[in-house]
Short mmCIF file of C-alpha atoms and ligand atoms in Angstrom, two decimals:
data_model
loop_
_atom_site.label_atom_id
_atom_site.label_comp_id
_atom_site.label_asym_id
_atom_site.label_seq_id
_atom_site.Cartn_x
_atom_site.Cartn_y
_atom_site.Cartn_z
CA MET A 1 -38.06 -30.80 6.58
CA ARG A 2 -36.08 -28.21 4.71
CA ILE A 3 -32.71 -28.77 3.02
CA ALA A 4 -30.08 -26.08 3.67
CA LYS A 5 -29.89 -23.20 1.20
CA ARG A 6 -26.19 -23.81 0.56
CA LEU A 7 -27.11 -26.86 -1.49
CA GLU A 8 -29.22 -24.77 -3.84
CA ALA A 9 -26.15 -22.82 -4.95
CA VAL A 10 -24.28 -25.94 -6.03
CA PRO A 11 -25.02 -27.41 -9.45
CA PRO A 12 -25.45 -31.22 -9.60
CA TYR A 13 -21.99 -32.83 -9.77
CA LEU A 14 -21.06 -33.01 -13.44
CA PHE A 15 -20.34 -36.69 -13.63
CA VAL A 16 -23.47 -37.70 -11.76
CA GLU A 17 -25.45 -36.29 -14.68
CA ILE A 18 -23.20 -37.94 -17.24
CA SER A 19 -23.37 -41.32 -15.50
CA ARG A 20 -27.14 -41.06 -15.48
CA LYS A 21 -27.21 -40.42 -19.24
CA ILE A 22 -24.83 -43.30 -19.93
CA ALA A 23 -26.94 -45.67 -17.82
CA GLN A 24 -30.03 -44.59 -19.71
CA LYS A 25 -28.44 -45.30 -23.10
CA LYS A 26 -27.11 -48.66 -21.94
CA ALA A 27 -30.55 -49.61 -20.64
CA GLN A 28 -31.80 -48.98 -24.17
CA GLY A 29 -29.29 -51.59 -25.36
CA GLU A 30 -26.82 -49.15 -26.94
CA ASP A 31 -23.09 -49.86 -27.06
CA VAL A 32 -21.83 -46.71 -25.37
CA ILE A 33 -18.17 -45.63 -25.60
CA SER A 34 -17.34 -43.17 -22.85
CA PHE A 35 -14.47 -40.71 -22.94
CA ALA A 36 -16.18 -38.75 -20.21
CA ILE A 37 -14.68 -39.65 -16.88
CA GLY A 38 -11.07 -39.27 -15.78
CA ASP A 39 -10.81 -42.69 -14.23
CA PRO A 40 -8.05 -45.07 -15.41
CA ASP A 41 -9.46 -48.24 -16.98
CA LEU A 42 -6.19 -50.06 -16.17
CA PRO A 43 -5.93 -52.18 -13.00
CA THR A 44 -3.91 -51.39 -9.87
CA PRO A 45 -0.44 -53.00 -10.32
CA PRO A 46 -0.13 -56.52 -8.79
CA HIS A 47 2.66 -55.74 -6.29
CA ILE A 48 0.47 -53.03 -4.76
CA LEU A 49 -2.52 -55.38 -4.53
CA ASP A 50 -0.32 -58.05 -2.93
CA ARG A 51 0.58 -55.62 -0.20
CA LEU A 52 -3.12 -55.00 0.51
CA ILE A 53 -3.83 -58.72 0.68
CA LYS A 54 -1.04 -59.12 3.21
CA GLU A 55 -2.01 -56.10 5.30
CA VAL A 56 -5.70 -56.91 5.62
CA GLN A 57 -4.71 -60.02 7.63
CA ASP A 58 -3.12 -57.88 10.35
CA PRO A 59 -5.62 -56.99 13.11
CA ALA A 60 -3.71 -53.76 13.77
CA ASN A 61 -5.11 -52.61 10.43
CA HIS A 62 -8.71 -53.38 11.40
CA ARG A 63 -9.01 -50.46 13.77
CA TYR A 64 -9.66 -46.76 13.35
CA PRO A 65 -6.90 -45.05 11.42
CA GLU A 66 -5.92 -41.47 12.24
CA SER A 67 -7.04 -38.72 9.92
CA SER A 68 -3.51 -37.33 9.61
CA GLY A 69 -2.28 -40.69 8.28
CA LEU A 70 0.20 -43.30 9.53
CA PRO A 71 3.64 -41.81 10.26
CA LYS A 72 5.05 -44.38 7.80
CA PHE A 73 2.68 -43.19 5.10
CA ARG A 74 3.67 -39.57 5.69
CA GLN A 75 7.35 -40.53 5.61
CA ALA A 76 6.85 -42.37 2.31
CA VAL A 77 5.18 -39.27 0.87
CA ALA A 78 8.08 -37.09 2.01
CA ARG A 79 10.60 -39.52 0.45
CA TRP A 80 8.65 -39.54 -2.80
CA TYR A 81 8.50 -35.73 -2.99
CA GLN A 82 12.24 -35.57 -2.33
CA LYS A 83 13.04 -38.21 -4.93
CA ARG A 84 10.63 -36.90 -7.56
CA PHE A 85 10.82 -33.11 -7.13
CA GLY A 86 13.79 -32.49 -4.83
CA VAL A 87 11.35 -30.96 -2.32
CA ASP A 88 12.03 -31.40 1.42
CA LEU A 89 9.01 -32.06 3.62
CA ASP A 90 8.71 -32.65 7.36
CA PRO A 91 6.49 -35.76 7.52
CA ASP A 92 5.10 -34.69 10.91
CA LYS A 93 4.13 -31.13 10.06
CA GLU A 94 4.04 -30.79 6.30
CA VAL A 95 2.17 -33.90 5.15
CA VAL A 96 -1.41 -35.04 5.76
CA SER A 97 -3.20 -38.04 4.28
CA LEU A 98 -6.45 -37.55 2.35
CA ILE A 99 -9.29 -39.91 1.49
CA GLY A 100 -8.63 -39.06 -2.14
CA SER A 101 -7.54 -35.53 -2.94
CA LYS A 102 -11.14 -34.62 -3.77
CA GLU A 103 -11.87 -34.90 -0.04
CA GLY A 104 -8.98 -32.61 0.90
CA ILE A 105 -9.78 -30.08 -1.82
CA GLY A 106 -13.39 -29.89 -0.67
CA HIS A 107 -12.45 -29.54 2.99
CA MET A 108 -9.69 -27.00 2.31
CA ALA A 109 -12.31 -24.34 1.70
CA LEU A 110 -13.42 -24.70 5.33
CA CYS A 111 -9.86 -23.77 6.36
CA LEU A 112 -9.61 -20.63 4.29
CA ILE A 113 -13.02 -19.29 3.36
CA ASP A 114 -15.37 -17.35 5.63
CA PRO A 115 -18.73 -16.12 4.35
CA GLY A 116 -18.11 -13.32 1.87
CA ASP A 117 -14.53 -14.33 1.09
CA ILE A 118 -13.46 -15.00 -2.48
CA ALA A 119 -11.61 -18.00 -3.91
CA LEU A 120 -9.77 -17.41 -7.20
CA ILE A 121 -10.60 -20.42 -9.33
CA PRO A 122 -9.37 -21.28 -12.80
CA ASP A 123 -11.90 -21.27 -15.62
CA PRO A 124 -12.21 -23.97 -16.95
CA ALA A 125 -11.55 -26.15 -13.87
CA TYR A 126 -12.21 -29.32 -11.94
CA PRO A 127 -15.58 -28.57 -10.29
CA VAL A 128 -14.59 -29.31 -6.67
CA TYR A 129 -12.70 -26.02 -6.10
CA GLU A 130 -15.91 -24.11 -6.61
CA ALA A 131 -18.20 -26.55 -4.78
CA GLY A 132 -16.02 -26.43 -1.65
CA THR A 133 -16.01 -22.63 -1.78
CA LEU A 134 -19.79 -22.49 -2.02
CA PHE A 135 -20.24 -24.95 0.86
CA ALA A 136 -18.03 -22.72 3.00
CA GLY A 137 -20.22 -19.70 2.20
CA GLY A 138 -17.70 -18.04 -0.09
CA GLU A 139 -17.77 -16.81 -3.65
CA SER A 140 -15.61 -17.96 -6.48
CA TYR A 141 -14.02 -15.61 -8.98
CA PRO A 142 -13.21 -17.34 -12.26
CA VAL A 143 -9.72 -16.61 -13.58
CA PRO A 144 -9.72 -17.31 -17.34
CA LEU A 145 -7.33 -19.90 -18.75
CA LEU A 146 -7.04 -19.04 -22.41
CA GLU A 147 -5.54 -21.04 -25.22
CA GLU A 148 -3.44 -18.06 -26.38
CA ASN A 149 -1.78 -17.91 -22.92
CA GLY A 150 -1.05 -21.63 -22.84
CA TYR A 151 -3.95 -21.95 -20.37
CA LEU A 152 -1.97 -20.13 -17.66
CA PRO A 153 -3.90 -17.44 -15.70
CA GLU A 154 -3.11 -13.76 -16.28
CA LEU A 155 -2.82 -12.90 -12.60
CA GLU A 156 -2.32 -9.19 -13.25
CA ASP A 157 -5.78 -8.97 -14.82
CA ILE A 158 -7.56 -9.88 -11.57
CA PRO A 159 -9.26 -6.67 -10.37
CA ALA A 160 -8.04 -5.00 -7.13
CA ARG A 161 -11.55 -5.08 -5.63
CA VAL A 162 -11.57 -8.88 -6.06
CA LEU A 163 -8.08 -9.28 -4.63
CA GLU A 164 -9.08 -7.38 -1.48
CA ARG A 165 -11.56 -10.12 -0.62
CA ALA A 166 -9.64 -13.07 -2.07
CA LYS A 167 -8.13 -15.62 0.33
CA VAL A 168 -6.91 -18.38 -1.95
CA LEU A 169 -5.67 -18.99 -5.47
CA TRP A 170 -6.27 -22.45 -6.94
CA ILE A 171 -3.95 -23.73 -9.66
CA ASN A 172 -3.87 -27.12 -11.37
CA TYR A 173 -1.06 -28.35 -13.65
CA PRO A 174 -0.81 -30.65 -15.53
CA ASN A 175 -4.27 -29.26 -16.08
CA ASN A 176 -7.64 -30.91 -16.11
CA PRO A 177 -9.42 -30.34 -18.49
CA THR A 178 -7.01 -28.64 -20.92
CA GLY A 179 -3.90 -30.84 -20.57
CA ALA A 180 -1.75 -27.68 -20.19
CA VAL A 181 1.45 -27.70 -18.13
CA ALA A 182 3.28 -25.09 -16.02
CA GLU A 183 6.97 -24.49 -15.38
CA VAL A 184 8.76 -23.34 -12.24
CA GLU A 185 9.01 -19.76 -13.62
CA PHE A 186 5.22 -19.60 -13.55
CA TYR A 187 5.14 -20.96 -10.01
CA ASP A 188 7.72 -18.33 -8.97
CA LYS A 189 5.32 -15.64 -10.21
CA VAL A 190 2.47 -17.28 -8.31
CA VAL A 191 4.49 -17.17 -5.08
CA ASP A 192 5.29 -13.45 -5.55
CA PHE A 193 1.67 -12.69 -6.36
CA ALA A 194 0.41 -14.61 -3.32
CA LYS A 195 2.85 -12.81 -1.02
CA LYS A 196 1.89 -9.43 -2.44
CA HIS A 197 -1.85 -10.03 -2.01
CA ASP A 198 -1.80 -12.16 1.14
CA LEU A 199 -3.25 -15.22 -0.57
CA ALA A 200 -2.88 -18.90 0.15
CA VAL A 201 -2.00 -21.01 -2.89
CA CYS A 202 -3.56 -24.42 -3.38
CA SER A 203 -1.91 -26.39 -6.16
CA ASP A 204 -3.64 -29.53 -7.38
CA ALA A 205 -1.23 -31.86 -9.19
CA PRO A 206 -2.62 -35.40 -9.54
CA TYR A 207 -1.38 -35.78 -13.14
CA SER A 208 2.31 -35.00 -12.55
CA GLU A 209 3.36 -38.57 -13.40
CA ILE A 210 1.41 -38.86 -16.64
CA ALA A 211 3.56 -37.12 -19.21
CA PHE A 212 4.73 -37.81 -22.74
CA ASP A 213 7.64 -37.32 -25.15
CA GLY A 214 10.19 -37.15 -22.33
CA TYR A 215 8.48 -34.19 -20.67
CA VAL A 216 8.85 -34.10 -16.85
CA PRO A 217 6.15 -32.06 -15.04
CA THR A 218 7.11 -29.78 -12.16
CA SER A 219 5.64 -29.23 -8.69
CA PHE A 220 4.48 -25.88 -7.32
CA LEU A 221 6.65 -26.62 -4.28
CA GLN A 222 9.76 -26.39 -6.46
CA ALA A 223 9.29 -22.60 -6.60
CA GLN A 224 11.38 -20.53 -4.19
CA GLY A 225 9.30 -19.75 -1.09
CA ALA A 226 6.33 -21.88 -2.20
CA LYS A 227 6.04 -23.45 1.23
CA ASP A 228 5.62 -19.99 2.79
CA VAL A 229 2.32 -19.52 0.99
CA GLY A 230 0.89 -22.78 -0.19
CA ILE A 231 0.25 -26.47 -0.30
CA GLU A 232 -0.02 -29.06 -3.01
CA PHE A 233 -2.64 -31.76 -3.33
CA HIS A 234 -1.39 -34.98 -4.83
CA SER A 235 -2.90 -38.39 -5.23
CA LEU A 236 -2.12 -42.02 -5.97
CA SER A 237 -5.31 -42.27 -8.01
CA LYS A 238 -4.03 -41.47 -11.47
CA THR A 239 -0.37 -42.46 -11.08
CA TYR A 240 -1.01 -46.00 -9.86
CA ASN A 241 -4.57 -46.68 -11.13
CA MET A 242 -5.85 -46.41 -7.59
CA THR A 243 -8.94 -44.22 -7.91
CA GLY A 244 -11.06 -46.87 -6.19
CA TRP A 245 -8.84 -47.05 -3.11
CA ARG A 246 -9.10 -43.39 -2.10
CA VAL A 247 -5.63 -42.43 -1.01
CA ALA A 248 -3.95 -39.07 -1.49
CA MET A 249 -2.04 -36.36 0.33
CA ALA A 250 -1.67 -32.64 0.91
CA VAL A 251 1.86 -31.35 1.47
CA GLY A 252 3.56 -28.02 2.11
CA ASN A 253 2.91 -25.06 4.39
CA PRO A 254 2.64 -26.36 7.99
CA ASP A 255 -0.08 -23.88 9.04
CA LEU A 256 -2.31 -24.90 6.14
CA ILE A 257 -1.62 -28.60 6.78
CA LYS A 258 -2.47 -28.09 10.44
CA ALA A 259 -5.74 -26.32 9.58
CA LEU A 260 -6.72 -29.09 7.20
CA THR A 261 -5.89 -31.69 9.84
CA VAL A 262 -8.14 -29.90 12.35
CA VAL A 263 -11.07 -29.97 9.92
CA LYS A 264 -10.44 -33.57 8.94
CA SER A 265 -9.95 -34.92 12.45
CA ASN A 266 -13.37 -33.54 13.33
CA LEU A 267 -15.09 -34.97 10.26
CA ASP A 268 -13.34 -38.17 9.21
CA SER A 269 -11.11 -40.87 10.64
CA GLY A 270 -8.67 -41.18 7.80
CA ILE A 271 -7.79 -43.83 5.24
CA PRO A 272 -8.10 -47.53 6.15
CA GLN A 273 -4.60 -48.53 7.24
CA ALA A 274 -4.25 -51.45 4.85
CA ILE A 275 -4.82 -48.97 2.04
CA GLN A 276 -2.18 -46.63 3.46
CA GLN A 277 0.17 -49.62 3.37
CA MET A 278 -0.68 -50.11 -0.31
CA ALA A 279 0.20 -46.49 -0.88
CA ILE A 280 3.56 -46.94 0.87
CA GLU A 281 4.24 -49.89 -1.44
CA ALA A 282 3.27 -47.81 -4.46
CA LEU A 283 5.44 -44.82 -3.51
CA ASP A 284 8.50 -46.77 -2.33
CA GLY A 285 8.28 -49.71 -4.73
CA PRO A 286 9.35 -50.16 -8.35
CA GLN A 287 8.06 -47.44 -10.67
CA ASP A 288 8.10 -49.32 -13.97
CA CYS A 289 4.32 -49.81 -13.62
CA VAL A 290 3.98 -46.05 -14.07
CA ASP A 291 6.08 -46.09 -17.24
CA GLN A 292 3.96 -48.91 -18.61
CA ASN A 293 0.75 -46.95 -17.98
CA VAL A 294 2.17 -43.87 -19.55
CA ALA A 295 3.23 -45.83 -22.64
CA ILE A 296 -0.37 -47.00 -23.03
CA TYR A 297 -1.77 -43.47 -22.65
CA HIS A 298 0.86 -42.21 -25.07
CA LYS A 299 -0.32 -44.60 -27.80
CA ARG A 300 -3.93 -43.70 -27.13
CA ARG A 301 -3.13 -40.00 -27.26
CA ASP A 302 -1.48 -40.30 -30.65
CA ARG A 303 -4.28 -42.48 -31.99
CA LEU A 304 -6.97 -40.08 -30.83
CA VAL A 305 -5.16 -36.89 -31.88
CA ALA A 306 -4.54 -38.25 -35.37
CA GLY A 307 -8.09 -39.59 -35.70
CA LEU A 308 -9.78 -36.43 -34.46
CA ALA A 309 -7.62 -34.21 -36.64
CA LYS A 310 -8.67 -36.26 -39.69
CA LEU A 311 -12.28 -35.61 -38.70
CA GLY A 312 -11.65 -31.87 -38.54
CA LEU A 313 -11.55 -31.45 -34.75
CA ARG A 314 -8.58 -29.26 -33.85
CA VAL A 315 -6.60 -30.69 -30.95
CA HIS A 316 -3.05 -30.19 -29.66
CA PRO A 317 -1.38 -33.32 -28.28
CA PRO A 318 -1.00 -32.63 -24.54
CA LYS A 319 2.46 -32.95 -22.94
CA ALA A 320 0.87 -34.36 -19.81
CA SER A 321 -2.43 -35.43 -18.13
CA PHE A 322 -4.76 -37.92 -19.74
CA TYR A 323 -7.10 -35.51 -21.43
CA LEU A 324 -7.53 -34.20 -24.92
CA TRP A 325 -9.08 -30.77 -25.19
CA ALA A 326 -10.54 -30.46 -28.64
CA ARG A 327 -12.19 -27.57 -30.44
CA VAL A 328 -15.73 -28.38 -31.52
CA PRO A 329 -16.59 -27.90 -35.20
CA ALA A 330 -17.87 -24.48 -36.25
CA GLY A 331 -21.58 -23.98 -35.74
CA PHE A 332 -21.86 -26.02 -32.53
CA THR A 333 -21.72 -25.12 -28.87
CA SER A 334 -19.86 -27.57 -26.61
CA ALA A 335 -23.10 -28.96 -25.25
CA GLU A 336 -24.70 -29.27 -28.69
CA TYR A 337 -21.74 -31.18 -30.05
CA ALA A 338 -21.48 -33.45 -26.98
CA THR A 339 -25.20 -34.18 -27.25
CA LYS A 340 -24.88 -34.96 -30.96
CA LEU A 341 -22.05 -37.42 -30.26
CA LEU A 342 -24.08 -39.10 -27.56
CA ASP A 343 -27.36 -39.25 -29.45
CA GLU A 344 -26.03 -40.15 -32.90
CA ALA A 345 -22.83 -42.08 -32.15
CA ALA A 346 -23.30 -43.29 -28.55
CA VAL A 347 -19.93 -41.64 -27.80
CA VAL A 348 -19.71 -39.76 -24.53
CA VAL A 349 -17.45 -36.72 -24.13
CA THR A 350 -17.74 -33.87 -21.65
CA PRO A 351 -18.72 -30.45 -22.96
CA GLY A 352 -16.00 -27.91 -22.10
CA SER A 353 -18.63 -25.48 -20.88
CA ALA A 354 -19.29 -27.80 -17.92
CA TYR A 355 -15.87 -26.74 -16.55
CA GLY A 356 -16.57 -23.01 -16.78
CA GLU A 357 -17.51 -20.29 -19.22
CA GLN A 358 -14.10 -20.34 -20.91
CA GLY A 359 -14.54 -24.01 -21.74
CA GLU A 360 -17.22 -23.11 -24.27
CA GLY A 361 -16.17 -24.22 -27.74
CA TYR A 362 -14.27 -27.28 -26.53
CA ILE A 363 -14.93 -30.87 -25.54
CA ARG A 364 -12.80 -33.00 -23.23
CA LEU A 365 -11.91 -36.60 -23.99
CA SER A 366 -10.35 -38.81 -21.35
CA MET A 367 -7.78 -41.35 -22.56
CA SER A 368 -9.20 -44.09 -20.36
CA VAL A 369 -10.48 -46.03 -23.40
CA PRO A 370 -8.62 -48.96 -25.04
CA ASP A 371 -7.32 -48.75 -28.63
CA ASP A 372 -10.02 -50.86 -30.32
CA ARG A 373 -12.75 -48.77 -28.72
CA ILE A 374 -10.98 -45.56 -29.73
CA ASP A 375 -10.98 -46.81 -33.33
CA GLU A 376 -14.64 -47.74 -33.12
CA ALA A 377 -15.51 -44.31 -31.69
CA LEU A 378 -13.54 -42.56 -34.45
CA VAL A 379 -15.41 -44.57 -37.11
CA ARG A 380 -18.73 -43.61 -35.56
CA ILE A 381 -17.82 -39.94 -35.29
CA GLY A 382 -16.56 -40.00 -38.88
CA SER A 383 -19.89 -41.25 -40.16
CA LEU A 384 -21.92 -38.49 -38.49
CA SER A 385 -23.81 -36.06 -40.64
CA SER A 386 -22.56 -32.54 -39.97
C1 PLP B 401 -8.86 -36.86 -10.48
C2 PLP B 401 -8.64 -35.47 -9.95
C3 PLP B 401 -8.54 -35.22 -8.57
C4 PLP B 401 -8.96 -36.18 -7.50
O1 PLP B 401 -8.39 -37.31 -7.38
P1 PLP B 401 -8.66 -38.25 -6.11
O2 PLP B 401 -9.02 -39.56 -6.71
O3 PLP B 401 -9.78 -37.67 -5.30
O4 PLP B 401 -7.38 -38.24 -5.38
C5 PLP B 401 -8.21 -33.96 -8.15
N1 PLP B 401 -8.01 -32.97 -9.02
C6 PLP B 401 -8.13 -33.15 -10.33
C7 PLP B 401 -7.89 -32.01 -11.23
C8 PLP B 401 -8.46 -34.40 -10.84
O5 PLP B 401 -8.61 -34.56 -12.15
#
């Protein structure tokens, strides 16, 4: 048998490699502290779990769901977008459920990319934008996110020959991996640019509820005319510690939502209904669980930023997301420094270069590690020979 060529173009998924390394170290009896993976260590809030326990008893929830999502789920999403961002959505035409936004992001490429088409992808970025593009037979063009520009893309620098073949622009704020944020003025520019160059915009915003110091992140859909050109991917994963339940949504332009629903209805059968009910509970229910999470991340952020700065790693406290994006010490590449931390301190971080060429010189630390383990990691890093 022969595996399809399209798989050869795709590098092994970043975290699969990291998980393998961690497992190897643990098997050797080492006490590994991992800042590598963006997965909340905190549990799903009890009122959301209670709803699941209730809903699993109902035989109506034992059957095939629909890939577009329960009408009640879509209505809850529309209510949440209205309440949170002041954005109006038609739950029937402008909302679709996703089995985690990773699923929708991957499948979106099949809606937009024909062989030879280009996707404009931020560099550094979450790896799925590029993987989806490659699976669809397209090419990705990396748009640099530079520290001096606040990690916003310089859209005017994208060459005309690239724009002629480009079909989609991916954006992601609050940003993984840099922790950068974007304001509505930026999104207004994105809408103009997309209209001028006939691009679809895909905004990925799973960290909009994790923000610090009173900062309130925006949505791409708050820009004037955003719904004419784009959609936003959002997820319950990070907001409600629900990564394991796989429930998310895409919202916005009805033609793009329809295209994604066509792909999905041919490939999957949607989210188990009891889990959609959990999501309804999460979106409609009390939100103090979110504030409590954020308070925990806030403390961890300050602890890590202060500790890393003392050790000579330059890092700006992010306004949002749960990542720290730190400069590696002089004389190291990202990968060299990440390897040193793993080998000599059993501390796992992701090398910035794994997110794209522009990530070279940085490492990413996820704040999904409790305070005592943060302290332990800082002690270990502090005792490294340089
Ligand atoms: C975590 C993450 C997602 C995916 O979340 P799901 O659990 O699949 O909903 C999407 N985009 C970015 C940038 C992420 O960090």
